[in-house]
Amino acid sequence: MTDRAAEQLRDPGLQPERTRLAWRRTTLSCTVAALLAARAVLHEGATASGVLVCALCLLLWLGFLVVAHRRMAALTARRPRTLTVRGAWTAAVCTLALAVCAAAMVV
Amino acid sequence: MSNFVQSLRLWFAPERIREEGDTPDYRFSLANERTFLAWLRTALALIGGGFAVDQFLPDLRWGWRIGLALALLAAGVLCSLRAVNHWVRCERAMRRGEDLPVGRFPTVLSLVVAVVALAMVVVVLFGWEG
């Protein structure tokens, strides 16, 4: 009886937990990319444009962090709702813009 | 082609995805979300690789360094776009009970990564320094 109740309480495949961890891993990857951007500016000397692009990268990282945080909070529900299209787009656009900033720094 | 136009329409009118078909089992949606995140991580890794080529191979000739870095960064951009596109299309297919979409993108991406890796090996081995 209690076993049954417990099973109804949590997903036996731990799907929400795995998804939460996937978000965490992705946030970590984003952090590494942002740190590399900061390192690029520190190494090449702080020009005005370099600092600007680096600040933009940190903003994008913050944006990603907010999306991930919201989603991870939503995933604590027993039957989490599907990720919103807006959330998916925000995460992808942050990644994309990070690549554009990187290209601007490299060239 | 019409598939592409449909995807584009979904990009700009996301609420449509909720109107179609039935809501699938939440576990399927979560699995789709994890796949999306895995693609996003791939994109982030490629971007990190672009940064790394620029920062950790400073002796390379300018053209090679910029070329390799930009190739990796462009792959990162494509990867993040494809991540969302694929996620939306899978979600729609699950709602409609259709087959999941397949494509050539993974093959193309792995070929691009292989070419960039080969170029790096050649460049580092033969020391085309600036």
mmCIF file of N, CA, C and O in Angstrom, chain A residues 41-95:
data_model
loop_
_atom_site.group_PDB
_atom_site.id
_atom_site.type_symbol
_atom_site.label_atom_id
_atom_site.label_comp_id
_atom_site.label_asym_id
_atom_site.label_seq_id
_atom_site.Cartn_x
_atom_site.Cartn_y
_atom_site.Cartn_z
ATOM 1 N N VAL A 41 39.208 38.476 -23.485
ATOM 2 C CA VAL A 41 39.331 39.920 -23.287
ATOM 3 C C VAL A 41 40.508 40.231 -22.379
ATOM 4 O O VAL A 41 41.298 41.140 -22.632
ATOM 5 N N LEU A 42 40.668 39.430 -21.308
ATOM 6 C CA LEU A 42 41.754 39.686 -20.357
ATOM 7 C C LEU A 42 43.108 39.537 -21.031
ATOM 8 O O LEU A 42 44.054 40.258 -20.724
ATOM 9 N N HIS A 43 43.195 38.595 -21.988
ATOM 10 C CA HIS A 43 44.470 38.316 -22.627
ATOM 11 C C HIS A 43 44.862 39.345 -23.661
ATOM 12 O O HIS A 43 46.017 39.683 -23.804
ATOM 13 N N GLU A 44 43.858 39.815 -24.395
ATOM 14 C CA GLU A 44 44.182 40.701 -25.504
ATOM 15 C C GLU A 44 44.173 42.158 -25.099
ATOM 16 O O GLU A 44 44.188 43.048 -25.957
ATOM 17 N N GLY A 45 44.110 42.431 -23.811
ATOM 18 C CA GLY A 45 44.100 43.814 -23.378
ATOM 19 C C GLY A 45 42.693 44.365 -23.488
ATOM 20 O O GLY A 45 41.977 44.066 -24.436
ATOM 21 N N ALA A 46 42.319 45.172 -22.486
ATOM 22 C CA ALA A 46 40.929 45.612 -22.427
ATOM 23 C C ALA A 46 40.697 46.820 -23.329
ATOM 24 O O ALA A 46 40.838 47.959 -22.914
ATOM 25 N N THR A 47 40.315 46.554 -24.578
ATOM 26 C CA THR A 47 39.875 47.645 -25.440
ATOM 27 C C THR A 47 38.401 47.890 -25.156
ATOM 28 O O THR A 47 37.718 47.032 -24.586
ATOM 29 N N ALA A 48 37.914 49.069 -25.577
ATOM 30 C CA ALA A 48 36.511 49.405 -25.297
ATOM 31 C C ALA A 48 35.576 48.387 -25.933
ATOM 32 O O ALA A 48 34.637 47.909 -25.294
ATOM 33 N N SER A 49 35.842 48.053 -27.194
ATOM 34 C CA SER A 49 34.940 47.124 -27.886
ATOM 35 C C SER A 49 35.020 45.737 -27.256
ATOM 36 O O SER A 49 34.007 45.052 -27.119
ATOM 37 N N GLY A 50 36.248 45.340 -26.860
ATOM 38 C CA GLY A 50 36.419 44.032 -26.236
ATOM 39 C C GLY A 50 35.625 43.915 -24.959
ATOM 40 O O GLY A 50 34.929 42.913 -24.726
ATOM 41 N N VAL A 51 35.685 44.948 -24.128
ATOM 42 C CA VAL A 51 34.953 44.931 -22.853
ATOM 43 C C VAL A 51 33.455 44.895 -23.114
ATOM 44 O O VAL A 51 32.704 44.181 -22.434
ATOM 45 N N LEU A 52 33.018 45.643 -24.139
ATOM 46 C CA LEU A 52 31.596 45.680 -24.484
ATOM 47 C C LEU A 52 31.095 44.292 -24.868
ATOM 48 O O LEU A 52 30.058 43.820 -24.378
ATOM 49 N N VAL A 53 31.855 43.623 -25.754
ATOM 50 C CA VAL A 53 31.440 42.289 -26.214
ATOM 51 C C VAL A 53 31.451 41.313 -25.052
ATOM 52 O O VAL A 53 30.554 40.470 -24.916
ATOM 53 N N CYS A 54 32.453 41.443 -24.171
ATOM 54 C CA CYS A 54 32.537 40.558 -23.009
ATOM 55 C C CYS A 54 31.351 40.771 -22.090
ATOM 56 O O CYS A 54 30.750 39.804 -21.583
ATOM 57 N N ALA A 55 30.957 42.046 -21.886
ATOM 58 C CA ALA A 55 29.790 42.340 -21.051
ATOM 59 C C ALA A 55 28.539 41.717 -21.653
ATOM 60 O O ALA A 55 27.691 41.162 -20.946
ATOM 61 N N LEU A 56 28.450 41.788 -22.969
ATOM 62 C CA LEU A 56 27.310 41.190 -23.673
ATOM 63 C C LEU A 56 27.274 39.680 -23.431
ATOM 64 O O LEU A 56 26.217 39.100 -23.183
ATOM 65 N N CYS A 57 28.467 39.055 -23.491
ATOM 66 C CA CYS A 57 28.552 37.610 -23.254
ATOM 67 C C CYS A 57 28.054 37.268 -21.859
ATOM 68 O O CYS A 57 27.307 36.298 -21.668
ATOM 69 N N LEU A 58 28.452 38.089 -20.866
ATOM 70 C CA LEU A 58 28.022 37.809 -19.495
ATOM 71 C C LEU A 58 26.517 37.985 -19.354
ATOM 72 O O LEU A 58 25.849 37.229 -18.634
ATOM 73 N N LEU A 59 25.958 38.979 -20.075
ATOM 74 C CA LEU A 59 24.504 39.173 -20.058
ATOM 75 C C LEU A 59 23.799 37.955 -20.636
ATOM 76 O O LEU A 59 22.786 37.488 -20.104
ATOM 77 N N LEU A 60 24.349 37.440 -21.757
ATOM 78 C CA LEU A 60 23.760 36.254 -22.393
ATOM 79 C C LEU A 60 23.819 35.068 -21.449
ATOM 80 O O LEU A 60 22.868 34.286 -21.341
ATOM 81 N N TRP A 61 24.936 34.952 -20.758
ATOM 82 C CA TRP A 61 25.089 33.868 -19.781
ATOM 83 C C TRP A 61 24.032 33.991 -18.689
ATOM 84 O O TRP A 61 23.402 32.999 -18.290
ATOM 85 N N LEU A 62 23.819 35.253 -18.225
ATOM 86 C CA LEU A 62 22.794 35.485 -17.205
ATOM 87 C C LEU A 62 21.416 35.102 -17.726
ATOM 88 O O LEU A 62 20.612 34.483 -17.008
ATOM 89 N N GLY A 63 21.160 35.458 -18.993
ATOM 90 C CA GLY A 63 19.874 35.108 -19.598
ATOM 91 C C GLY A 63 19.661 33.607 -19.596
ATOM 92 O O GLY A 63 18.589 33.112 -19.232
ATOM 93 N N PHE A 64 20.705 32.893 -19.986
ATOM 94 C CA PHE A 64 20.621 31.431 -20.006
ATOM 95 C C PHE A 64 20.347 30.892 -18.601
ATOM 96 O O PHE A 64 19.537 29.987 -18.404
ATOM 97 N N LEU A 65 21.051 31.505 -17.632
ATOM 98 C CA LEU A 65 20.908 31.074 -16.236
ATOM 99 C C LEU A 65 19.467 31.236 -15.763
ATOM 100 O O LEU A 65 18.918 30.354 -15.089
ATOM 101 N N VAL A 66 18.843 32.353 -16.141
ATOM 102 C CA VAL A 66 17.457 32.620 -15.724
ATOM 103 C C VAL A 66 16.519 31.581 -16.325
ATOM 104 O O VAL A 66 15.680 30.999 -15.616
ATOM 105 N N VAL A 67 16.677 31.317 -17.641
ATOM 106 C CA VAL A 67 15.821 30.313 -18.293
ATOM 107 C C VAL A 67 15.985 28.960 -17.608
ATOM 108 O O VAL A 67 15.001 28.284 -17.268
ATOM 109 N N ALA A 68 17.245 28.575 -17.392
ATOM 110 C CA ALA A 68 17.517 27.270 -16.787
ATOM 111 C C ALA A 68 16.934 27.192 -15.382
ATOM 112 O O ALA A 68 16.342 26.179 -14.996
ATOM 113 N N HIS A 69 17.082 28.285 -14.634
ATOM 114 C CA HIS A 69 16.595 28.291 -13.252
ATOM 115 C C HIS A 69 15.076 28.119 -13.222
ATOM 116 O O HIS A 69 14.546 27.330 -12.444
ATOM 117 N N ARG A 70 14.391 28.871 -14.100
ATOM 118 C CA ARG A 70 12.927 28.777 -14.148
ATOM 119 C C ARG A 70 12.483 27.370 -14.506
ATOM 120 O O ARG A 70 11.559 26.822 -13.912
ATOM 121 N N ARG A 71 13.165 26.814 -15.513
ATOM 122 C CA ARG A 71 12.770 25.482 -15.964
ATOM 123 C C ARG A 71 13.026 24.440 -14.872
ATOM 124 O O ARG A 71 12.225 23.540 -14.642
ATOM 125 N N MET A 72 14.174 24.590 -14.193
ATOM 126 C CA MET A 72 14.491 23.618 -13.135
ATOM 127 C C MET A 72 13.474 23.712 -12.005
ATOM 128 O O MET A 72 13.114 22.693 -11.402
ATOM 129 N N ALA A 73 12.994 24.945 -11.737
ATOM 130 C CA ALA A 73 11.957 25.095 -10.713
ATOM 131 C C ALA A 73 10.670 24.424 -11.179
ATOM 132 O O ALA A 73 9.992 23.745 -10.397
ATOM 133 N N ALA A 74 10.332 24.591 -12.460
ATOM 134 C CA ALA A 74 9.102 23.990 -12.986
ATOM 135 C C ALA A 74 9.191 22.469 -12.961
ATOM 136 O O ALA A 74 8.179 21.786 -12.838
ATOM 137 N N LEU A 75 10.411 21.943 -13.063
ATOM 138 C CA LEU A 75 10.590 20.492 -13.132
ATOM 139 C C LEU A 75 10.463 19.808 -11.773
ATOM 140 O O LEU A 75 10.541 18.590 -11.683
ATOM 141 N N THR A 76 10.272 20.604 -10.715
ATOM 142 C CA THR A 76 10.073 19.963 -9.413
ATOM 143 C C THR A 76 8.644 19.461 -9.283
ATOM 144 O O THR A 76 8.342 18.702 -8.372
ATOM 145 N N ALA A 77 7.770 19.874 -10.203
ATOM 146 C CA ALA A 77 6.384 19.390 -10.167
ATOM 147 C C ALA A 77 6.358 17.892 -10.440
ATOM 148 O O ALA A 77 7.285 17.343 -11.021
ATOM 149 N N ARG A 78 5.273 17.248 -9.994
ATOM 150 C CA ARG A 78 5.203 15.792 -10.137
ATOM 151 C C ARG A 78 5.032 15.402 -11.604
ATOM 152 O O ARG A 78 5.642 14.459 -12.075
ATOM 153 N N ARG A 79 4.196 16.138 -12.301
ATOM 154 C CA ARG A 79 3.982 15.908 -13.739
ATOM 155 C C ARG A 79 4.319 17.200 -14.448
ATOM 156 O O ARG A 79 3.422 17.997 -14.738
ATOM 157 N N PRO A 80 5.608 17.456 -14.717
ATOM 158 C CA PRO A 80 5.990 18.759 -15.269
ATOM 159 C C PRO A 80 5.358 18.991 -16.636
ATOM 160 O O PRO A 80 5.169 18.049 -17.404
ATOM 161 N N ARG A 81 5.038 20.268 -16.906
ATOM 162 C CA ARG A 81 4.498 20.605 -18.216
ATOM 163 C C ARG A 81 5.631 20.663 -19.224
ATOM 164 O O ARG A 81 6.793 20.776 -18.875
ATOM 165 N N THR A 82 5.235 20.593 -20.502
ATOM 166 C CA THR A 82 6.225 20.649 -21.577
ATOM 167 C C THR A 82 6.941 21.998 -21.547
ATOM 168 O O THR A 82 6.339 23.009 -21.195
ATOM 169 N N LEU A 83 8.199 21.969 -21.923
ATOM 170 C CA LEU A 83 8.981 23.202 -22.063
ATOM 171 C C LEU A 83 8.264 24.122 -23.044
ATOM 172 O O LEU A 83 7.759 23.673 -24.074
ATOM 173 N N THR A 84 8.203 25.444 -22.722
ATOM 174 C CA THR A 84 7.528 26.355 -23.645
ATOM 175 C C THR A 84 8.434 26.655 -24.834
ATOM 176 O O THR A 84 9.660 26.593 -24.727
ATOM 177 N N VAL A 85 7.806 26.967 -25.950
ATOM 178 C CA VAL A 85 8.585 27.303 -27.145
ATOM 179 C C VAL A 85 9.437 28.537 -26.867
ATOM 180 O O VAL A 85 10.575 28.640 -27.315
ATOM 181 N N ARG A 86 8.877 29.469 -26.075
ATOM 182 C CA ARG A 86 9.636 30.676 -25.757
ATOM 183 C C ARG A 86 10.892 30.340 -24.956
ATOM 184 O O ARG A 86 11.967 30.878 -25.210
ATOM 185 N N GLY A 87 10.762 29.431 -23.999
ATOM 186 C CA GLY A 87 11.917 29.029 -23.201
ATOM 187 C C GLY A 87 12.989 28.405 -24.072
ATOM 188 O O GLY A 87 14.176 28.727 -23.948
ATOM 189 N N ALA A 88 12.558 27.514 -24.972
ATOM 190 C CA ALA A 88 13.513 26.856 -25.861
ATOM 191 C C ALA A 88 14.215 27.887 -26.731
ATOM 192 O O ALA A 88 15.443 27.849 -26.909
ATOM 193 N N TRP A 89 13.435 28.836 -27.262
ATOM 194 C CA TRP A 89 14.031 29.853 -28.121
ATOM 195 C C TRP A 89 15.004 30.731 -27.356
ATOM 196 O O TRP A 89 16.080 31.065 -27.879
ATOM 197 N N THR A 90 14.635 31.122 -26.122
ATOM 198 C CA THR A 90 15.535 31.982 -25.356
ATOM 199 C C THR A 90 16.874 31.282 -25.138
ATOM 200 O O THR A 90 17.929 31.880 -25.347
ATOM 201 N N ALA A 91 16.823 30.013 -24.741
ATOM 202 C CA ALA A 91 18.066 29.276 -24.499
ATOM 203 C C ALA A 91 18.896 29.189 -25.780
ATOM 204 O O ALA A 91 20.114 29.427 -25.775
ATOM 205 N N ALA A 92 18.229 28.882 -26.906
ATOM 206 C CA ALA A 92 18.970 28.725 -28.158
ATOM 207 C C ALA A 92 19.528 30.057 -28.641
ATOM 208 O O ALA A 92 20.661 30.124 -29.143
ATOM 209 N N VAL A 93 18.749 31.136 -28.466
ATOM 210 C CA VAL A 93 19.218 32.449 -28.935
ATOM 211 C C VAL A 93 20.410 32.904 -28.096
ATOM 212 O O VAL A 93 21.359 33.499 -28.627
ATOM 213 N N CYS A 94 20.389 32.621 -26.789
ATOM 214 C CA CYS A 94 21.548 32.958 -25.949
ATOM 215 C C CYS A 94 22.791 32.245 -26.485
ATOM 216 O O CYS A 94 23.868 32.846 -26.605
ATOM 217 N N THR A 95 22.658 30.970 -26.821
ATOM 218 C CA THR A 95 23.781 30.199 -27.359
ATOM 219 C C THR A 95 24.263 30.794 -28.678
ATOM 220 O O THR A 95 25.462 31.007 -28.890
#
